[in-house]
Coordinates of C-alpha atoms and ligand atoms in Angstrom, one line a residue:
X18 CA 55.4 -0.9 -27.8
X19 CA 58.1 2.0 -27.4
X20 CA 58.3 3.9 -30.2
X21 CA 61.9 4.7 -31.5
X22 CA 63.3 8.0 -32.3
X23 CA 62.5 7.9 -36.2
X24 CA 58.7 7.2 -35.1
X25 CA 58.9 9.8 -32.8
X26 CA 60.4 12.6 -35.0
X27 CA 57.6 11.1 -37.2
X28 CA 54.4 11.7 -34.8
X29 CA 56.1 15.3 -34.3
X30 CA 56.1 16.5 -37.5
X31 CA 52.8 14.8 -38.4
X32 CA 51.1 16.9 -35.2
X33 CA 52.4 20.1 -35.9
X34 CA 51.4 19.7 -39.7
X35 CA 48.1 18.7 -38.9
X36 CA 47.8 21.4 -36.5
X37 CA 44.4 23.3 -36.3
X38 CA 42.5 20.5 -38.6
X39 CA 39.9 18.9 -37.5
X40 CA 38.4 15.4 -38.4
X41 CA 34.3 15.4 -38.6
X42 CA 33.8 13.5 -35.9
X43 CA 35.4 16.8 -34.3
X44 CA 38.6 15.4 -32.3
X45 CA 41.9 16.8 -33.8
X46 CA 43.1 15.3 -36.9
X47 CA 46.1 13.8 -35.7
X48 CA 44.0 11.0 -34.5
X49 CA 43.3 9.2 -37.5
X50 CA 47.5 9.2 -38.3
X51 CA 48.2 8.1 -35.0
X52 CA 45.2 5.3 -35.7
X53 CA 46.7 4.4 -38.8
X54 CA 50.1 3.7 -37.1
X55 CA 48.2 1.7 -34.3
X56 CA 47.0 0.0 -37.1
X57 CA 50.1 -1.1 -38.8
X58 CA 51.9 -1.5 -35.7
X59 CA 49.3 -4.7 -35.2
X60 CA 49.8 -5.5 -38.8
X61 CA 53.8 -6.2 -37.7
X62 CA 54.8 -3.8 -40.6
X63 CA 57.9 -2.2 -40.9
X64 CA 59.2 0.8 -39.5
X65 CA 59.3 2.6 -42.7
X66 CA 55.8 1.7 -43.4
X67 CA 54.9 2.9 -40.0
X68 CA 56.4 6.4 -40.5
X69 CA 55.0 6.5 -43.8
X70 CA 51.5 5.7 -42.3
X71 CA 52.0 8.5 -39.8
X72 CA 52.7 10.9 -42.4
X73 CA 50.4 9.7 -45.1
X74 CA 48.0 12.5 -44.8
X75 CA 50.3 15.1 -44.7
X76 CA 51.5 15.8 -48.5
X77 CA 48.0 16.2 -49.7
X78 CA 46.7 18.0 -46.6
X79 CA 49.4 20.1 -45.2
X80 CA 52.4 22.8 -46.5
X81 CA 55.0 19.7 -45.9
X82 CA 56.3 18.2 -48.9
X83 CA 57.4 15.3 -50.4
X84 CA 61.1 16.8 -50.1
X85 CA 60.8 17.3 -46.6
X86 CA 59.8 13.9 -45.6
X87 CA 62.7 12.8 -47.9
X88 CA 64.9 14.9 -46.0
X89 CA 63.9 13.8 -42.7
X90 CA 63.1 10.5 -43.4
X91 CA 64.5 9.3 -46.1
X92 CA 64.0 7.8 -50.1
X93 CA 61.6 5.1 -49.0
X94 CA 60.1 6.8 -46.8
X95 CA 58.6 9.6 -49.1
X96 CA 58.6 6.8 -52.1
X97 CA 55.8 5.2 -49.9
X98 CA 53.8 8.5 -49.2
X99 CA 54.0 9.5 -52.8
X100 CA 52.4 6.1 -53.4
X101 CA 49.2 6.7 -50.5
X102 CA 49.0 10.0 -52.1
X103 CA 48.7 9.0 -55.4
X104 CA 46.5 6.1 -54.6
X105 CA 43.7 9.0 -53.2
X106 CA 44.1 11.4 -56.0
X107 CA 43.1 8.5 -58.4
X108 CA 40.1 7.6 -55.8
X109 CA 39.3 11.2 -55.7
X110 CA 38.6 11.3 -59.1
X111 CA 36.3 8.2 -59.1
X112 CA 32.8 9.8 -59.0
X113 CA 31.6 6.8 -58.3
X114 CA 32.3 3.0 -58.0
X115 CA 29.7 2.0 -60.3
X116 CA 31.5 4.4 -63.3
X117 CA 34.7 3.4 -62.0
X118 CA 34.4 -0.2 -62.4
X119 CA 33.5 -0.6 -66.2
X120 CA 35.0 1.9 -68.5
X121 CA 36.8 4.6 -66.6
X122 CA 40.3 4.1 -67.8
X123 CA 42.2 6.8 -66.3
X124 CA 41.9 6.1 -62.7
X125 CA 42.0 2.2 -62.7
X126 CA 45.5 3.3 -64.4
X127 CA 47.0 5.8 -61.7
X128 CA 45.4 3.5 -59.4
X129 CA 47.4 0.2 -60.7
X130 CA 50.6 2.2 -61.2
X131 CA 50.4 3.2 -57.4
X132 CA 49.6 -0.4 -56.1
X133 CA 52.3 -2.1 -58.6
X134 CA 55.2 0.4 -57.2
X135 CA 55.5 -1.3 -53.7
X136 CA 52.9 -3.1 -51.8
X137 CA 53.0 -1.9 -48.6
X138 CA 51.4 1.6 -49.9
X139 CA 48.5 -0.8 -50.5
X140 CA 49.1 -1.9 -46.8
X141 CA 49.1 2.1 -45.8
X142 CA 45.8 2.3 -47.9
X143 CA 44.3 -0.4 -46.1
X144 CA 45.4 0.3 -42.4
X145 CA 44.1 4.1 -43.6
X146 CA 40.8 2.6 -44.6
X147 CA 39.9 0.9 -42.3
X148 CA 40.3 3.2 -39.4
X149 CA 37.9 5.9 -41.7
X150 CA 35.3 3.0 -41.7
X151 CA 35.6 2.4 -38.4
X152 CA 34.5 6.1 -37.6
X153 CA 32.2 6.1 -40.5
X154 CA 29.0 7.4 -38.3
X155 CA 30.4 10.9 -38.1
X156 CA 30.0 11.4 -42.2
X157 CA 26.8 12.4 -44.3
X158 CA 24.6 9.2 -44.9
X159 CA 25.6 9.9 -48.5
X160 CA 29.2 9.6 -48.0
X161 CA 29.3 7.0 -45.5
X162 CA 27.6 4.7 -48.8
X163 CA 29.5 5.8 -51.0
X164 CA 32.8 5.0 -48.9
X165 CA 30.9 1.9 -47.2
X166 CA 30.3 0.8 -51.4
X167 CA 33.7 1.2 -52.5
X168 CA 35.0 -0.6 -49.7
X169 CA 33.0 -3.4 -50.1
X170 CA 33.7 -3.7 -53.7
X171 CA 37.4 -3.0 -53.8
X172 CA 39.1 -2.8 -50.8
X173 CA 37.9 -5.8 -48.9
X174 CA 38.5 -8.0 -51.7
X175 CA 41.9 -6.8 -52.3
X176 CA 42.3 -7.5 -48.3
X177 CA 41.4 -11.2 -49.5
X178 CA 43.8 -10.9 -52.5
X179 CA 46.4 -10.6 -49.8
X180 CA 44.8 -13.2 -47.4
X181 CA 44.5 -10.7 -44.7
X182 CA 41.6 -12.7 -43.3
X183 CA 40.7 -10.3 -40.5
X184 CA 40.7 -7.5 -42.2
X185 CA 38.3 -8.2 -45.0
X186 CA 35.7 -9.7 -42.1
X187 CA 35.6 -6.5 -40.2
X188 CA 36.3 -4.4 -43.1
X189 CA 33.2 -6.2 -45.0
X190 CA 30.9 -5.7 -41.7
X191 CA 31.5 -2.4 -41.3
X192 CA 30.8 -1.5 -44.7
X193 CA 27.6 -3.8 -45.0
X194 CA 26.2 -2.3 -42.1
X195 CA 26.3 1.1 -44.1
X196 CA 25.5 -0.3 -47.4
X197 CA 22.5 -2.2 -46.2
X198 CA 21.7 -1.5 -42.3
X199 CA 18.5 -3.6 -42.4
X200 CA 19.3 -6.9 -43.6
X201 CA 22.7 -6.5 -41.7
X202 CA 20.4 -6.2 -38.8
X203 CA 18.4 -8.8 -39.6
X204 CA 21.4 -11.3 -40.2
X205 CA 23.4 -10.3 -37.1
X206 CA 20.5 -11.6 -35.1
X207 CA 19.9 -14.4 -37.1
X208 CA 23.5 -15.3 -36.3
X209 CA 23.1 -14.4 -32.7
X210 CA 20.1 -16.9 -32.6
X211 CA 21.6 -19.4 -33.8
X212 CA 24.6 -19.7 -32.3
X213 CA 22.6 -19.2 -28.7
X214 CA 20.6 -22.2 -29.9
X215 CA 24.0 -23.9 -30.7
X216 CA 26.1 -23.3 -28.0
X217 CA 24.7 -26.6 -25.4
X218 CA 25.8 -28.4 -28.5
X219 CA 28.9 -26.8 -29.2
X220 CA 29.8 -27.3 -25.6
X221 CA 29.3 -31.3 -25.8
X222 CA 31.6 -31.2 -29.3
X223 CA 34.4 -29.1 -27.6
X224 CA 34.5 -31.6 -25.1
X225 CA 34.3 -34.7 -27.0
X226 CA 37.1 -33.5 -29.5
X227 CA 39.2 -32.8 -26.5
X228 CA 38.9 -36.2 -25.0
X229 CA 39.4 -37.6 -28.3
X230 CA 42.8 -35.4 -29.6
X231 CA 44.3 -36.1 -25.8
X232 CA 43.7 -39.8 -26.0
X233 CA 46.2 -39.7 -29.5
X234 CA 48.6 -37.2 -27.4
X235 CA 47.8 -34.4 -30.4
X236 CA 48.5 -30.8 -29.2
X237 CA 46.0 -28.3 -29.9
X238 CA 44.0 -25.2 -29.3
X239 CA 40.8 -25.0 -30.2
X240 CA 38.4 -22.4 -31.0
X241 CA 35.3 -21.0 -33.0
X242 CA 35.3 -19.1 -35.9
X243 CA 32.8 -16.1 -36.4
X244 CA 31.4 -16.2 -39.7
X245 CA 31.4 -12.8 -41.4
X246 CA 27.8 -11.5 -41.5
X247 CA 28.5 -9.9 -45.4
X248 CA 29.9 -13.7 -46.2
X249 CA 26.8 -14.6 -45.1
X250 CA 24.8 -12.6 -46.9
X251 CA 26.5 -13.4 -49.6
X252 CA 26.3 -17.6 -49.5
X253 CA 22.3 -16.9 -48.6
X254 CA 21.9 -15.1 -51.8
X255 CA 23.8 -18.3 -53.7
X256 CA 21.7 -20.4 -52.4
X257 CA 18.1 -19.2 -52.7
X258 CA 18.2 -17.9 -49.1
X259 CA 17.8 -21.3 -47.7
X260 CA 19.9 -21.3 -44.3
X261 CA 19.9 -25.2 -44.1
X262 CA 22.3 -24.9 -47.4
X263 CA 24.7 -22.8 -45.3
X264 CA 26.9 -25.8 -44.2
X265 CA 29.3 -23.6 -41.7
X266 CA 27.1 -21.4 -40.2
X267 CA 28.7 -23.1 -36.8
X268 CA 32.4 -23.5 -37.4
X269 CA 35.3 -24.9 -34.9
X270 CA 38.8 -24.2 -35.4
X271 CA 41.9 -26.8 -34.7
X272 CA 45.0 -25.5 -34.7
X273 CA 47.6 -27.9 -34.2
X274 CA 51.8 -28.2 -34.3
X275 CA 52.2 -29.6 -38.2
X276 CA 50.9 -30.7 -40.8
X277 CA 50.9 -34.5 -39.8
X278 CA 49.0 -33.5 -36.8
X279 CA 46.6 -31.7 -39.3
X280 CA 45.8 -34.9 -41.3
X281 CA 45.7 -37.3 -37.8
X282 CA 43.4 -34.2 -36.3
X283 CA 40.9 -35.2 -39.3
X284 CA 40.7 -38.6 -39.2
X285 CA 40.4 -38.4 -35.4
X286 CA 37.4 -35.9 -36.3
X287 CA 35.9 -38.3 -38.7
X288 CA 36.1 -41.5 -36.5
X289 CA 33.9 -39.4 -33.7
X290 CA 31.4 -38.1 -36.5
X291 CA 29.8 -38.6 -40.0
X292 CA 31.5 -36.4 -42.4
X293 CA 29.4 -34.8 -45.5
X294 CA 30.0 -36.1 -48.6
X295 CA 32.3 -33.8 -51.1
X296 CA 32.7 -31.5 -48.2
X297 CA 36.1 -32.4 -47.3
X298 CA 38.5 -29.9 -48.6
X299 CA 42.5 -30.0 -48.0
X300 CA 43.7 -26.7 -48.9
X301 CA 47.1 -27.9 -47.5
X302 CA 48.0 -30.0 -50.1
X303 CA 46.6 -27.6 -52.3
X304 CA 46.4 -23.8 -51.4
X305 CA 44.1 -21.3 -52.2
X306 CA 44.8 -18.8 -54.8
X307 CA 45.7 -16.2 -51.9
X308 CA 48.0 -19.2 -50.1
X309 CA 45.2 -19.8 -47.8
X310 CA 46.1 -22.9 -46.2
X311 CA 44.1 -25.5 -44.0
X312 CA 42.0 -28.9 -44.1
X313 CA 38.2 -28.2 -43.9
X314 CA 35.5 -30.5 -43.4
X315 CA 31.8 -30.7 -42.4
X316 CA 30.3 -33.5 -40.1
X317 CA 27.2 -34.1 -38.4
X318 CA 27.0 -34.5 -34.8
X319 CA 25.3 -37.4 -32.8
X320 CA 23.0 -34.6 -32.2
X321 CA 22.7 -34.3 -35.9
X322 CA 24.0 -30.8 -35.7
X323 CA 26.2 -29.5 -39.3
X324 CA 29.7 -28.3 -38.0
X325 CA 32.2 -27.5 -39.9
X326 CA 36.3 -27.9 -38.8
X327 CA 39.2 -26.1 -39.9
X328 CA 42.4 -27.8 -39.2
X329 CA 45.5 -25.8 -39.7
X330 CA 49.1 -25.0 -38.0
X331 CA 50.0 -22.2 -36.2
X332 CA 51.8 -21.1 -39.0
X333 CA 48.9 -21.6 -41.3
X334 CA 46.9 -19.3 -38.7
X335 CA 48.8 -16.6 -38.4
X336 CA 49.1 -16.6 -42.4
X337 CA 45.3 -17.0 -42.5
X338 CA 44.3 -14.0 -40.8
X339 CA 47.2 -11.6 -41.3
X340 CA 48.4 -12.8 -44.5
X341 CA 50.7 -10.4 -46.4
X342 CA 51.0 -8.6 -43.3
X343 CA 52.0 -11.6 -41.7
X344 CA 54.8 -12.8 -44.6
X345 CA 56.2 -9.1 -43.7
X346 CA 56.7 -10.3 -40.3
X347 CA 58.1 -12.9 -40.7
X348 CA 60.6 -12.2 -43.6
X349 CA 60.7 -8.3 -42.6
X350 CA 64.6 -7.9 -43.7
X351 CA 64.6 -9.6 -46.6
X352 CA 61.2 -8.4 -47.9
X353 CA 62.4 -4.6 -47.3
X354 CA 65.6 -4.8 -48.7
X355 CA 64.4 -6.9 -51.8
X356 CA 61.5 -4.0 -51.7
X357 CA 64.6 -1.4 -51.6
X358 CA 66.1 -3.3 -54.7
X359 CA 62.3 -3.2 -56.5
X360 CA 63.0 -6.7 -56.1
X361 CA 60.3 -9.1 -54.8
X362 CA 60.7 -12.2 -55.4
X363 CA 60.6 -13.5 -52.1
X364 CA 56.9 -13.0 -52.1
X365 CA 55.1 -16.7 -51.8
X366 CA 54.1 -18.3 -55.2
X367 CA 50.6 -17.5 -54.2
X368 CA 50.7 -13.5 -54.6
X369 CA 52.3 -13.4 -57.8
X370 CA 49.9 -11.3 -58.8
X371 CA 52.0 -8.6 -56.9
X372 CA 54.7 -9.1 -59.4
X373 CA 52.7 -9.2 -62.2
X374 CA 51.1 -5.7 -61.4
X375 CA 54.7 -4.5 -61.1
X376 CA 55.7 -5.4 -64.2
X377 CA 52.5 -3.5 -65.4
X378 CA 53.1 -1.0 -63.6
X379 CA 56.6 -0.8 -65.1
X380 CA 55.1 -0.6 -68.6
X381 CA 52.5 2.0 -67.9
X382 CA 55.8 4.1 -66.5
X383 CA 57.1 4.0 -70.1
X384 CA 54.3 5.2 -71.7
X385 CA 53.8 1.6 -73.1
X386 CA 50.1 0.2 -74.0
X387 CA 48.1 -2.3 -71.7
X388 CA 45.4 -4.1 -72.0
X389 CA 43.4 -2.9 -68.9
X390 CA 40.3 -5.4 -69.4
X391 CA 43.0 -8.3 -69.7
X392 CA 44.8 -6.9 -66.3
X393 CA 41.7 -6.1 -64.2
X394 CA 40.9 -10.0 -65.7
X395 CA 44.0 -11.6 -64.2
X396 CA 44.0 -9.5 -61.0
X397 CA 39.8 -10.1 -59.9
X398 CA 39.2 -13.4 -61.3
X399 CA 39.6 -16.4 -59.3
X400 CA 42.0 -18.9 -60.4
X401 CA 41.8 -22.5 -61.8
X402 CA 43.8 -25.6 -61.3
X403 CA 44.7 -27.6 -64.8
X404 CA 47.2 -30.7 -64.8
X405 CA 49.8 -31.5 -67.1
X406 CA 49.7 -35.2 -68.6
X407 CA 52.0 -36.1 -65.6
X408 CA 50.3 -34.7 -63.3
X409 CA 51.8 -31.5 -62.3
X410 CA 49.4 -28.8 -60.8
X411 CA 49.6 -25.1 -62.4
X412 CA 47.4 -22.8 -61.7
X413 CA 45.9 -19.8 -63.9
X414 CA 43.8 -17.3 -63.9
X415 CA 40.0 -18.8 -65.2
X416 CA 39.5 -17.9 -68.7
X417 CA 43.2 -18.9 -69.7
X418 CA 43.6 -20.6 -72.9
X419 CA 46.1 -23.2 -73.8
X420 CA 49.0 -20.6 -75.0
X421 CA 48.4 -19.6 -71.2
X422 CA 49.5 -22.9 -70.1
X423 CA 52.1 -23.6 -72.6
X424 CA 54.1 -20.2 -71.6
X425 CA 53.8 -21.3 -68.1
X426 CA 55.5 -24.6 -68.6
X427 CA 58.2 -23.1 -70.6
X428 CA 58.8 -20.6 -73.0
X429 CA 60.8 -23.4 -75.1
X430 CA 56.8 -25.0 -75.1
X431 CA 54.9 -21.8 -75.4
X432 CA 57.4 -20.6 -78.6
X433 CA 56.6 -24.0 -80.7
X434 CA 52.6 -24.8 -79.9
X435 CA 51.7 -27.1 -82.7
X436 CA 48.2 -28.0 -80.9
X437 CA 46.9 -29.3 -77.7
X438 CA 45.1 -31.8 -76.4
X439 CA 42.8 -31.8 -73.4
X440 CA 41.1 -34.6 -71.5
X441 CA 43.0 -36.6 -74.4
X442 CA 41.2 -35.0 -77.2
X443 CA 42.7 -32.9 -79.7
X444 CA 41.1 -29.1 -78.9
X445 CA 41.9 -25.9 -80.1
X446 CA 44.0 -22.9 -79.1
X447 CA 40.8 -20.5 -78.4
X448 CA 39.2 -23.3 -76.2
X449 CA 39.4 -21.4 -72.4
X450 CA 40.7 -24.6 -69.7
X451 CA 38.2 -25.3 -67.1
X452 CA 39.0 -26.2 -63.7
X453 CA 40.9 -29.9 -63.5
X454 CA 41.2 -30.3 -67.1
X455 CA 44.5 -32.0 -68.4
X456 CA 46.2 -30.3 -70.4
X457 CA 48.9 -31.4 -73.5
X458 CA 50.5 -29.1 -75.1
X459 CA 52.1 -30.8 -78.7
X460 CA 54.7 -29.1 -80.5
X461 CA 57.4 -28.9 -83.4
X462 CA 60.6 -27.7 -83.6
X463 CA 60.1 -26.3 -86.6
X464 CA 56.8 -24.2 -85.2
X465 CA 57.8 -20.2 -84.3
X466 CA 55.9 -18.2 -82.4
X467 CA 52.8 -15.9 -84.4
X468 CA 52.1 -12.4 -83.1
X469 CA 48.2 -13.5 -83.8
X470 CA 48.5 -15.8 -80.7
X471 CA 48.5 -12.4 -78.9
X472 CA 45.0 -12.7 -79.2
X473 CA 44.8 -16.3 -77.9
X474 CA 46.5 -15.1 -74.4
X475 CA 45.1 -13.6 -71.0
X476 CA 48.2 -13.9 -68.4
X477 CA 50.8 -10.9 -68.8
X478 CA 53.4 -13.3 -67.9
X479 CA 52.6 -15.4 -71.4
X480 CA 52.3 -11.8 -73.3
X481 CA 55.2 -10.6 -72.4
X482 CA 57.1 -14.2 -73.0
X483 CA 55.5 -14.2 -76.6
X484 CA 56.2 -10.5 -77.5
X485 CA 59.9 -10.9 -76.7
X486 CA 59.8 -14.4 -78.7
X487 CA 58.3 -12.6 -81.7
X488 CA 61.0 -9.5 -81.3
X489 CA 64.1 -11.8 -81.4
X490 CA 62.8 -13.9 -85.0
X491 CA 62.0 -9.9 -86.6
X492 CA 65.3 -8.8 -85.5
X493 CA 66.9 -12.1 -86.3
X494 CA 64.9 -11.6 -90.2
X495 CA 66.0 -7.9 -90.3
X496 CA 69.7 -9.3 -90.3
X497 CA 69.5 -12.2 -92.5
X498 CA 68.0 -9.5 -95.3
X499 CA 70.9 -7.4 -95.2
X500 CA 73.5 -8.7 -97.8
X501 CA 76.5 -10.4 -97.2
X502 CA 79.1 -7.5 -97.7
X503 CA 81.2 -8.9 -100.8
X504 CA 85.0 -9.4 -100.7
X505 CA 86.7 -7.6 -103.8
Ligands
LIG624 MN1 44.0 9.2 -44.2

């Protein structure tokens, strides 16, 4: 790729600031900026967000200063450096993860504010990350755990968060082989083994799925998936370290041209094999929380070898392991200038989240309280899928509660919650939804909304729709207690 005259000017400045520093691994410093735009270049980012990445060390490192880069470059720009440098004063003051996670306040705080001011500093963050874990090996053992750690427990699963598939597998590797080199070891060439043992088999499957998908004139590519040795380690642990539980230790990929060639791709799949019982998953129809996307199943071979498929569109693909990144590429214009706007509502459905840390973020900026434990709640928790009586799917952070639900429907619903019903009995409004319940919300007209329901709510997006409920009724009281002014 040629860079253009911005990026240029960019990689100038960024040299000659960096000038005389040195990374540990001793090569000049301006290799880990010049990494970081590699990085971000593969990512598809913008060109803003490349120039930003360049010069992302520079504020907090260097005698250039956020006014110069805003001269040179422009409001966005420094807006996005600001952000990375922000983001590494409040890791800087994290001592460690372990005190970080639980109670200290003050840097989860700076740490939100940053993320929820534009996402791509999160991006920058990443892309800088990554490339500091990738030459890990030149740190003290002590560092290189503690940065391995935090990675591990923060980085990579925000990388998930935003469905950037690839990046939390190598992201998670790397930092497991740091965290714990000798199980990593040992699971690498458990993996290694097996898939050597697998691969006559593998072979025969490959070719019998080819001969199958050609006969019904289905376009496809076909691959394997590598399973993430930390995922691994982390579905061995589940299940009592018995590998025979671990269903898709081999895995084969489909991709296909759309989603009808998805669903034909599986029954083709089935008709040549036994498929496991409830192992069939069609995360088409319905998503995963990050807008992961794909039909999974998991057969036994006439060899009575466990396999498990992924079926998915291009589309699907790319979204799969690129995820935010990839939405960026594809929408890059709009994204930017809604971005430039502090708009972003042309995110998918799926990373809401996004826009429910800005509007946190937006509240923290006024000096206005949040409830961090209810946040850090809605943004690490996994979701869970209730139904309305008619059979509409929403989807809510697990641990919501009815009042949760309502104010998703409608804040007409939410406002007059008389009681609800789920699975057709009458609960109550502290009962938390499980996964697949149905959920009916009843209500009255004549029902107004209580500030103690405040307590009765997780989602921010149901806070802030009761709190402005319960502001309009005191200001609409206030004014019916002032007396009529009397005619004389
Ligand atoms: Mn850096």
């Amino acid at each position: 790729m040629k860079d253009s005259p911005r990026v240029k000017h960019a990689v100038e400045i960024a040299t000659k600031a960096h000038e005389g520093q040195f990374r540990k691994t001793g090569e000049p410093y301006i290799i880990h900026p010049l990494a970081v735009k590699k990085i971000l270049e593969e990512w598809g980012m913008d060109e803003d967000t490349i120039i930003a990445g360049i010069l992302h060390d520079t504020v907090e490192d260097t005698s250039l200063t956020l006014n110069d880069i805003k001269k040179e470059f422009g409001e966005s720009v420094a807006f996005l450096v600001d952000g990375v440098t922000k983001l590494s004063t409040a890791r800087n003051g994290m001592r460690d993860i372990d005190t970080y996670l639980p109670e200290t306040r003050d840097n989860f705080l700076r740490l939100m504010i940053a993320l929820g001011d534009d996402i791509r500093v999160l991006i920058i963050k990443l892309a800088d990350r990554l490339h500091n874990l990738r030459t890990l090996s030149a740190l003290p053992p002590e560092k290189q755990k503690k940065i391995a750690k935090e990675s591990l427990e923060v980085f990579a699963p925000l990388a998930d968060r935003l469905n950037m598939g690839l990046l939390r597998v190598e992201m998670a590797d790397l930092s497991f082989k740091y965290v714990d080199p000798k199980r990593y070891d040992e699971l690498k060439d458990l993996i290694d083994k097996y898939n050597k043992s697998a691969a006559r088999s593998l072979k025969r499957i490959e070719e019998e799925i080819t001969e199958a998908l050609k006969k019904e004139k289905i376009h496809f590519e076909l691959s394997g998936r590598v399973k993430s040795i930390y995922s691994l380690h982390k579905k061995l642990a589940k299940h009592n370290q018995n590998i025979n539980e671990i269903y898709d230790l081999i895995a084969l990929r489909v991709i296909v041209d759309d989603i009808t060639d998805c669903y034909l791709t599986l029954g083709v799949i089935h008709s040549l094999y036994t498929p496991m019982g409830g192992r069939i998953k069609d995360y088409i129809a319905m998503p995963k929380q990050n807008g992961y996307q794909s039909l999974h199943t998991t057969v036994i071979t006439k060899d009575k070898r466990i396999v498990e498929f992924q079926i998915r569109t291009h589309e699907m693909h790319e979204y799969a392991e690129r995820g935010l990144a990839a939405s960026f590429y594809y929408n890059e214009q709009k994204l930017t200038e809604n971005y430039k706007k502090g708009k972003i509502e042309h995110l998918p459905t799926n990373l809401l989240w996004i826009t429910e840390l800005q509007m946190t973020a937006a509240k923290l900026r006024e000096g206005k309280k949040v409830d961090l434990k209810k946040l850090k709640l809605n943004l690490f928790a996994d979701k869970i899928f209730v139904y309305t009586p008619k059979g509409d799917i929403i989807d809510l952070p697990k641990g919501s509660l009815p009042l949760d639900f309502a104010y998703r429907l409608h804040s007409e619903i939410g406002d007059h919650v008389v009681g609800v019903k789920i699975n057709g009995k009458m609960s109550n409004l502290n009962k938390k939804l499980e996964q697949g319940d149905i959920v009916e919300i009843l209500t009255s007209k004549n029902q107004t909304p209580k500030s103690s329901w405040l307590d009765k709510i997780i989602t921010p997006h149901a806070r802030q729709k009761l709190l402005r409920a319960i502001n309009i009724r005191e200001r609409n009281n206030a004014e019916k207690k002032i007396p009529p002014i009397k005619k004389k």
